[in-house]
Amino acid sequence: MPVDDLWLAVGQDPDGTWWFDAYFIGRVTLLGGAPRAVAFAQWLLASPPKGRYEKEFMLVDGEPQSGSRRLTDGTRLTVEILLGREEAGEPEYLQVLPSGEVRNYAFEVCAPLECKRVVRAELEAAATRLLTPRA
């Protein structure tokens, strides 16, 4: 499925390169590779509290980029993922917060960033796929 439908994706190319893709960033290399993808999957699989909560995971932390169709070469990209619930009994939400620096100018994505409702079973299935060794 296109990332526009998935909203965000983490995956691996046949050559072993790990990547992150989001509809407002485009596909970029996940420089932390497999260990970062595993840490992200384990973070997603952690049992959420029953009530209101918010937790964060730094998926990309100030990493220089190149080869992206949407980011200027040399952009230092940070991508923070938030997972939470506004009130007890409500669905969880997931939000992607990209920011960074280009030519010594800081930026944040200012487009309306909606919180995507999370279906826990789908989230856990996706995280489990990240942890499943490829044949």
N, CA and C atoms as an extended XYZ file, in Angstrom:
405
Properties=species:S:1:pos:R:3:atomname:S:1:resname:S:1:resid:I:1 pbc="F F F"
N         0.841       -1.188        0.000 N   MET     1
C         0.000        0.000        0.000 CA  MET     1
C         0.883        1.248        0.000 C   MET     1
N         0.439        2.303       -0.660 N   PRO     2
C         1.213        3.546       -0.621 CA  PRO     2
C         1.253        4.098        0.801 C   PRO     2
N         2.341        4.794        1.147 N   VAL     3
C         2.463        5.345        2.491 CA  VAL     3
C         1.354        6.357        2.766 C   VAL     3
N         0.786        6.979        1.720 N   ASP     4
C        -0.331        7.901        1.941 CA  ASP     4
C        -1.496        7.183        2.613 C   ASP     4
N        -1.674        5.914        2.292 N   ASP     5
C        -2.744        5.139        2.923 CA  ASP     5
C        -2.318        4.616        4.296 C   ASP     5
N        -1.034        4.313        4.445 N   LEU     6
C        -0.526        3.760        5.694 CA  LEU     6
C        -0.215        4.831        6.729 C   LEU     6
N         0.028        6.034        6.287 N   TRP     7
C         0.323        7.200        7.104 CA  TRP     7
C         1.774        7.247        7.516 C   TRP     7
N         2.325        6.141        7.997 N   LEU     8
C         3.755        6.050        8.230 CA  LEU     8
C         4.162        4.589        8.084 C   LEU     8
N         5.420        4.375        7.751 N   ALA     9
C         5.897        3.006        7.561 CA  ALA     9
C         7.357        2.913        7.968 C   ALA     9
N         7.727        1.758        8.490 N   VAL    10
C         9.113        1.413        8.770 CA  VAL    10
C         9.336        0.071        8.102 C   VAL    10
N        10.415       -0.062        7.351 N   GLY    11
C        10.644       -1.317        6.645 CA  GLY    11
C        12.102       -1.514        6.297 C   GLY    11
N        12.354       -2.610        5.569 N   GLN    12
C        13.711       -2.969        5.192 CA  GLN    12
C        13.760       -3.344        3.725 C   GLN    12
N        14.765       -2.820        3.019 N   ASP    13
C        14.999       -3.184        1.625 CA  ASP    13
C        15.680       -4.547        1.552 C   ASP    13
N        15.626       -5.186        0.381 N   PRO    14
C        16.311       -6.473        0.215 CA  PRO    14
C        17.813       -6.411        0.537 C   PRO    14
N        18.433       -5.230        0.363 N   ASP    15
C        19.870       -5.114        0.662 CA  ASP    15
C        20.154       -4.922        2.151 C   ASP    15
N        19.083       -4.905        2.973 N   GLY    16
C        19.252       -4.789        4.422 CA  GLY    16
C        19.122       -3.381        4.964 C   GLY    16
N        18.961       -2.386        4.099 N   THR    17
C        18.820       -0.997        4.533 CA  THR    17
C        17.442       -0.780        5.155 C   THR    17
N        17.423       -0.238        6.367 N   TRP    18
C        16.161        0.095        7.031 CA  TRP    18
C        15.767        1.510        6.667 C   TRP    18
N        14.463        1.776        6.562 N   TRP    19
C        13.973        3.095        6.175 CA  TRP    19
C        12.711        3.441        6.968 C   TRP    19
N        12.435        4.741        6.969 N   PHE    20
C        11.222        5.303        7.562 CA  PHE    20
C        10.563        6.132        6.480 C   PHE    20
N         9.249        6.093        6.405 N   ASP    21
C         8.521        6.873        5.407 CA  ASP    21
C         7.266        7.442        6.056 C   ASP    21
N         6.989        8.681        5.747 N   ALA    22
C         5.745        9.319        6.185 CA  ALA    22
C         5.297       10.240        5.071 C   ALA    22
N         4.008       10.440        4.936 N   TYR    23
C         3.492       11.162        3.776 CA  TYR    23
C         3.983       12.591        3.691 C   TYR    23
N         4.378       13.214        4.785 N   PHE    24
C         4.837       14.597        4.734 CA  PHE    24
C         6.351       14.704        4.757 C   PHE    24
N         7.097       13.582        4.874 N   ILE    25
C         8.556       13.600        4.871 CA  ILE    25
C         9.103       12.928        3.629 C   ILE    25
N         8.535       11.817        3.271 N   GLY    26
C         9.090       10.986        2.217 CA  GLY    26
C         9.996        9.931        2.839 C   GLY    26
N        10.465        9.055        2.037 N   ARG    27
C        11.269        7.930        2.512 CA  ARG    27
C        12.700        8.365        2.821 C   ARG    27
N        13.161        8.044        4.023 N   VAL    28
C        14.516        8.358        4.458 CA  VAL    28
C        15.117        7.122        5.125 C   VAL    28
N        16.437        7.028        5.087 N   THR    29
C        17.135        5.904        5.707 CA  THR    29
C        17.046        6.021        7.228 C   THR    29
N        16.733        4.916        7.871 N   LEU    30
C        16.710        4.850        9.325 CA  LEU    30
C        18.124        4.460        9.754 C   LEU    30
N        18.932        5.465       10.093 N   LEU    31
C        20.352        5.241       10.312 CA  LEU    31
C        20.632        4.299       11.475 C   LEU    31
N        19.711        4.171       12.422 N   GLY    32
C        19.902        3.243       13.530 CA  GLY    32
C        19.724        1.802       13.113 C   GLY    32
N        19.230        1.584       11.887 N   GLY    33
C        19.075        0.249       11.328 CA  GLY    33
C        18.190       -0.668       12.140 C   GLY    33
N        18.513       -1.958       12.102 N   ALA    34
C        17.705       -2.976       12.763 CA  ALA    34
C        17.542       -2.720       14.261 C   ALA    34
N        18.589       -2.331       14.993 N   PRO    35
C        18.396       -2.087       16.424 CA  PRO    35
C        17.357       -1.003       16.707 C   PRO    35
N        17.344        0.039       15.875 N   ARG    36
C        16.363        1.121       16.082 CA  ARG    36
C        14.954        0.634       15.762 C   ARG    36
N        14.813       -0.140       14.676 N   ALA    37
C        13.506       -0.688       14.308 CA  ALA    37
C        12.997       -1.628       15.398 C   ALA    37
N        13.881       -2.445       15.952 N   VAL    38
C        13.493       -3.373       17.028 CA  VAL    38
C        13.069       -2.589       18.265 C   VAL    38
N        13.841       -1.567       18.641 N   ALA    39
C        13.485       -0.754       19.807 CA  ALA    39
C        12.121       -0.089       19.612 C   ALA    39
N        11.856        0.385       18.396 N   PHE    40
C        10.565        1.003       18.090 CA  PHE    40
C         9.436       -0.018       18.218 C   PHE    40
N         9.628       -1.208       17.657 N   ALA    41
C         8.603       -2.252       17.737 CA  ALA    41
C         8.342       -2.638       19.189 C   ALA    41
N         9.389       -2.780       19.972 N   GLN    42
C         9.214       -3.143       21.385 CA  GLN    42
C         8.494       -2.043       22.143 C   GLN    42
N         8.786       -0.792       21.811 N   TRP    43
C         8.109        0.342       22.437 CA  TRP    43
C         6.611        0.318       22.106 C   TRP    43
N         6.291        0.006       20.829 N   LEU    44
C         4.882       -0.061       20.423 CA  LEU    44
C         4.146       -1.192       21.129 C   LEU    44
N         4.849       -2.291       21.408 N   LEU    45
C         4.221       -3.474       22.008 CA  LEU    45
C         4.034       -3.374       23.521 C   LEU    45
N         4.657       -2.390       24.151 N   ALA    46
C         4.510       -2.239       25.600 CA  ALA    46
C         3.041       -1.990       25.940 C   ALA    46
N         2.561       -2.671       26.967 N   SER    47
C         1.154       -2.530       27.367 CA  SER    47
C         0.865       -1.100       27.801 C   SER    47
N        -0.166       -0.495       27.227 N   PRO    48
C        -0.489        0.882       27.598 CA  PRO    48
C        -1.229        0.934       28.933 C   PRO    48
N        -1.087        2.040       29.649 N   PRO    49
C        -1.896        2.226       30.857 CA  PRO    49
C        -3.373        2.262       30.487 C   PRO    49
N        -4.224        1.972       31.433 N   LYS    50
C        -5.683        1.951       31.183 CA  LYS    50
C        -6.256        3.347       30.989 C   LYS    50
N        -5.726        4.316       31.699 N   GLY    51
C        -6.293        5.663       31.636 CA  GLY    51
C        -5.574        6.562       30.652 C   GLY    51
N        -5.619        7.845       30.955 N   ARG    52
C        -4.993        8.863       30.121 CA  ARG    52
C        -3.472        8.726       30.189 C   ARG    52
N        -2.802        8.828       29.037 N   TYR    53
C        -1.347        8.768       29.021 CA  TYR    53
C        -0.811        9.327       27.717 C   TYR    53
N         0.475        9.621       27.732 N   GLU    54
C         1.188        9.972       26.511 CA  GLU    54
C         2.647        9.584       26.717 C   GLU    54
N         3.204        8.876       25.749 N   LYS    55
C         4.625        8.521       25.795 CA  LYS    55
C         5.231        8.828       24.443 C   LYS    55
N         6.545        8.991       24.424 N   GLU    56
C         7.213        9.399       23.188 CA  GLU    56
C         8.376        8.474       22.872 C   GLU    56
N         8.672        8.387       21.568 N   PHE    57
C         9.803        7.616       21.083 CA  PHE    57
C        10.495        8.441       20.012 C   PHE    57
N        11.801        8.610       20.142 N   MET    58
C        12.576        9.355       19.155 CA  MET    58
C        13.045        8.353       18.100 C   MET    58
N        12.347        8.312       16.967 N   LEU    59
C        12.671        7.362       15.914 CA  LEU    59
C        13.896        7.807       15.120 C   LEU    59
N        13.976        9.095       14.836 N   VAL    60
C        15.118        9.675       14.118 CA  VAL    60
C        15.558       10.870       14.949 C   VAL    60
N        16.844       10.950       15.277 N   ASP    61
C        17.306       11.976       16.206 CA  ASP    61
C        18.426       12.824       15.596 C   ASP    61
N        18.045       13.887       14.898 N   GLY    62
C        19.004       14.839       14.346 CA  GLY    62
C        19.932       14.250       13.307 C   GLY    62
N        19.429       13.296       12.515 N   GLU    63
C        20.266       12.586       11.554 CA  GLU    63
C        20.337       13.334       10.219 C   GLU    63
N        21.553       13.500        9.662 N   PRO    64
C        21.683       14.158        8.359 CA  PRO    64
C        21.079       13.294        7.258 C   PRO    64
N        20.388       13.928        6.329 N   GLN    65
C        19.660       13.219        5.277 CA  GLN    65
C        20.252       13.518        3.907 C   GLN    65
N        20.075       12.566        2.989 N   SER    66
C        20.433       12.788        1.592 CA  SER    66
C        19.609       11.839        0.732 C   SER    66
N        19.332       12.264       -0.479 N   GLY    67
C        18.621       11.412       -1.425 CA  GLY    67
C        17.115       11.420       -1.293 C   GLY    67
N        16.545       12.222       -0.408 N   SER    68
C        15.093       12.300       -0.251 CA  SER    68
C        14.522       13.251       -1.283 C   SER    68
N        13.349       12.914       -1.823 N   ARG    69
C        12.683       13.814       -2.775 CA  ARG    69
C        12.092       15.019       -2.072 C   ARG    69
N        11.864       14.932       -0.763 N   ARG    70
C        11.192       16.020       -0.057 CA  ARG    70
C        12.090       16.795        0.897 C   ARG    70
N        13.298       16.267        1.175 N   LEU    71
C        14.200       16.935        2.106 CA  LEU    71
C        15.481       17.328        1.388 C   LEU    71
N        15.942       18.528        1.642 N   THR    72
C        17.201       18.997        1.077 CA  THR    72
C        18.345       18.181        1.654 C   THR    72
N        19.309       17.832        0.810 N   ASP    73
C        20.492       17.120        1.295 CA  ASP    73
C        21.129       17.914        2.439 C   ASP    73
N        21.534       17.194        3.463 N   GLY    74
C        22.143       17.831        4.626 CA  GLY    74
C        21.157       18.196        5.712 C   GLY    74
N        19.856       18.087        5.427 N   THR    75
C        18.852       18.351        6.459 CA  THR    75
C        19.098       17.422        7.641 C   THR    75
N        19.109       17.982        8.832 N   ARG    76
C        19.222       17.171       10.042 CA  ARG    76
C        17.788       16.933       10.529 C   ARG    76
N        17.337       15.701       10.426 N   LEU    77
C        15.939       15.361       10.685 CA  LEU    77
C        15.770       14.709       12.045 C   LEU    77
N        14.718       15.120       12.736 N   THR    78
C        14.285       14.493       13.985 CA  THR    78
C        12.832       14.095       13.798 C   THR    78
N        12.501       12.871       14.168 N   VAL    79
C        11.119       12.398       14.086 CA  VAL    79
C        10.751       11.785       15.433 C   VAL    79
N         9.831       12.450       16.117 N   GLU    80
C         9.331       11.971       17.400 CA  GLU    80
C         7.952       11.345       17.179 C   GLU    80
N         7.738       10.188       17.774 N   ILE    81
C         6.447        9.506       17.683 CA  ILE    81
C         5.788        9.589       19.055 C   ILE    81
N         4.544       10.038       19.081 N   LEU    82
C         3.778       10.072       20.325 CA  LEU    82
C         2.682        9.019       20.258 C   LEU    82
N         2.477        8.339       21.362 N   LEU    83
C         1.399        7.363       21.489 CA  LEU    83
C         0.712        7.672       22.804 C   LEU    83
N        -0.609        7.748       22.789 N   GLY    84
C        -1.300        8.095       24.018 CA  GLY    84
C        -2.796        7.888       23.938 C   GLY    84
N        -3.447        8.361       24.988 N   ARG    85
C        -4.908        8.307       25.084 CA  ARG    85
C        -5.343        9.546       25.852 C   ARG    85
N        -6.336       10.261       25.328 N   GLU    86
C        -6.776       11.499       25.968 CA  GLU    86
C        -7.580       11.251       27.234 C   GLU    86
N        -8.405       10.223       27.233 N   GLU    87
C        -9.233        9.912       28.402 CA  GLU    87
C        -9.381        8.406       28.543 C   GLU    87
N        -9.594        7.946       29.752 N   ALA    88
C        -9.822        6.517       29.997 CA  ALA    88
C       -10.998        6.035       29.166 C   ALA    88
N       -10.855        4.869       28.579 N   GLY    89
C       -11.940        4.288       27.793 CA  GLY    89
C       -11.971        4.728       26.343 C   GLY    89
N       -11.185        5.743       25.992 N   GLU    90
C       -11.138        6.208       24.601 CA  GLU    90
C       -10.046        5.461       23.846 C   GLU    90
N       -10.088        5.488       22.492 N   PRO    91
C        -9.028        4.837       21.708 CA  PRO    91
C        -7.686        5.540       21.891 C   PRO    91
N        -6.629        4.811       21.639 N   GLU    92
C        -5.300        5.407       21.652 CA  GLU    92
C        -5.108        6.212       20.366 C   GLU    92
N        -4.159        7.127       20.385 N   TYR    93
C        -3.806        7.891       19.194 CA  TYR    93
C        -2.310        7.802       18.973 C   TYR    93
N        -1.903        8.047       17.743 N   LEU    94
C        -0.497        8.079       17.375 CA  LEU    94
C        -0.265        9.361       16.586 C   LEU    94
N         0.817       10.047       16.889 N   GLN    95
C         1.139       11.289       16.186 CA  GLN    95
C         2.619       11.287       15.822 C   GLN    95
N         2.943       11.768       14.633 N   VAL    96
C         4.314       11.882       14.157 CA  VAL    96
C         4.679       13.370       14.154 C   VAL    96
N         5.787       13.710       14.830 N   LEU    97
C         6.209       15.103       14.937 CA  LEU    97
C         7.601       15.280       14.331 C   LEU    97
N         7.679       15.657       13.060 N   PRO    98
C         8.984       15.887       12.433 CA  PRO    98
C         9.485       17.312       12.674 C   PRO    98
N        10.779       17.427       12.864 N   SER    99
C        11.424       18.729       13.001 CA  SER    99
C        12.869       18.555       12.544 C   SER    99
N        13.620       19.626       12.577 N   GLY   100
C        15.015       19.497       12.184 CA  GLY   100
C        15.671       20.820       11.918 C   GLY   100
N        16.724       20.734       11.096 N   GLU   101
C        17.518       21.915       10.786 CA  GLU   101
C        18.013       21.818        9.349 C   GLU   101
N        17.878       22.933        8.612 N   VAL   102
C        18.387       23.036        7.241 CA  VAL   102
C        19.223       24.307        7.162 C   VAL   102
N        20.492       24.156        6.797 N   ARG   103
C        21.403       25.309        6.650 CA  ARG   103
C        21.344       26.233        7.869 C   ARG   103
N        21.402       25.651        9.049 N   ASN   104
C        21.393       26.369       10.335 CA  ASN   104
C        20.062       27.033       10.670 C   ASN   104
N        18.989       26.670        9.958 N   TYR   105
C        17.658       27.167       10.293 CA  TYR   105
C        16.813       26.008       10.805 C   TYR   105
N        16.264       26.173       11.996 N   ALA   106
C        15.416       25.129       12.573 CA  ALA   106
C        14.047       25.153       11.910 C   ALA   106
N        13.412       23.992       11.832 N   PHE   107
C        12.064       23.928       11.286 CA  PHE   107
C        11.241       22.881       12.030 C   PHE   107
N         9.943       23.058       11.971 N   GLU   108
C         8.964       22.074       12.408 CA  GLU   108
C         7.927       22.007       11.312 C   GLU   108
N         7.348       20.842       11.114 N   VAL   109
C         6.278       20.735       10.125 CA  VAL   109
C         5.054       21.418       10.726 C   VAL   109
N         4.569       22.448       10.043 N   CYS   110
C         3.471       23.260       10.567 CA  CYS   110
C         2.125       22.887        9.973 C   CYS   110
N         2.107       21.893        9.090 N   ALA   111
C         0.827       21.442        8.543 CA  ALA   111
C         0.008       20.842        9.674 C   ALA   111
N        -1.312       20.853        9.531 N   PRO   112
C        -2.123       20.230       10.578 CA  PRO   112
C        -1.725       18.751       10.713 C   PRO   112
N        -1.267       18.393       11.889 N   LEU   113
C        -0.841       17.023       12.140 CA  LEU   113
C        -1.913       16.337       12.981 C   LEU   113
N        -2.731       15.585       12.318 N   GLU   114
C        -3.786       14.915       13.055 CA  GLU   114
C        -3.233       13.722       13.807 C   GLU   114
N        -3.887       13.404       14.901 N   CYS   115
C        -3.548       12.208       15.646 CA  CYS   115
C        -4.341       11.062       15.036 C   CYS   115
N        -3.631       10.052       14.607 N   LYS   116
C        -4.288        8.899       13.994 CA  LYS   116
C        -4.761        7.965       15.093 C   LYS   116
N        -6.047        7.574       15.031 N   ARG   117
C        -6.566        6.609       16.000 CA  ARG   117
C        -5.884        5.271       15.799 C   ARG   117
N        -5.546        4.638       16.875 N   VAL   118
C        -4.826        3.372       16.837 CA  VAL   118
C        -5.782        2.225       17.146 C   VAL   118
N        -5.774        1.234       16.280 N   VAL   119
C        -6.449       -0.023       16.580 CA  VAL   119
C        -5.365       -0.910       17.165 C   VAL   119
N        -5.429       -1.192       18.450 N   ARG   120
C        -4.352       -1.867       19.170 CA  ARG   120
C        -3.924       -3.169       18.484 C   ARG   120
N        -4.866       -3.970       18.005 N   ALA   121
C        -4.524       -5.247       17.360 CA  ALA   121
C        -3.701       -5.014       16.091 C   ALA   121
N        -4.042       -3.995       15.307 N   GLU   122
C        -3.287       -3.681       14.087 CA  GLU   122
C        -1.896       -3.154       14.429 C   GLU   122
N        -1.811       -2.317       15.456 N   LEU   123
C        -0.529       -1.784       15.892 CA  LEU   123
C         0.396       -2.920       16.339 C   LEU   123
N        -0.127       -3.836       17.126 N   GLU   124
C         0.676       -4.951       17.615 CA  GLU   124
C         1.090       -5.888       16.476 C   GLU   124
N         0.205       -6.086       15.509 N   ALA   125
C         0.554       -6.930       14.356 CA  ALA   125
C         1.688       -6.295       13.549 C   ALA   125
N         1.624       -4.983       13.338 N   ALA   126
C         2.673       -4.281       12.589 CA  ALA   126
C         3.997       -4.329       13.350 C   ALA   126
N         3.953       -4.116       14.661 N   ALA   127
C         5.178       -4.159       15.462 CA  ALA   127
C         5.780       -5.563       15.451 C   ALA   127
N         4.946       -6.580       15.502 N   THR   128
C         5.416       -7.958       15.468 CA  THR   128
C         6.089       -8.268       14.139 C   THR   128
N         5.560       -7.718       13.041 N   ARG   129
C         6.190       -7.924       11.728 CA  ARG   129
C         7.613       -7.342       11.706 C   ARG   129
N         7.814       -6.224       12.393 N   LEU   130
C         9.152       -5.637       12.456 CA  LEU   130
C        10.126       -6.561       13.207 C   LEU   130
N         9.604       -7.323       14.139 N   LEU   131
C        10.455       -8.210       14.950 CA  LEU   131
C        10.645       -9.584       14.329 C   LEU   131
N         9.892       -9.879       13.274 N   THR   132
C         9.965      -11.202       12.631 CA  THR   132
C        11.140      -11.231       11.661 C   THR   132
N        12.078      -12.187       11.864 N   PRO   133
C        13.218      -12.272       10.938 CA  PRO   133
C        12.754      -12.550        9.510 C   PRO   133
N        13.446      -11.949        8.560 N   ARG   134
C        13.145      -12.144        7.148 CA  ARG   134
C        13.848      -13.414        6.674 C   ARG   134
N        13.168      -14.185        5.809 N   ALA   135
C        13.766      -15.423        5.290 CA  ALA   135
C        14.696      -15.143        4.137 C   ALA   135
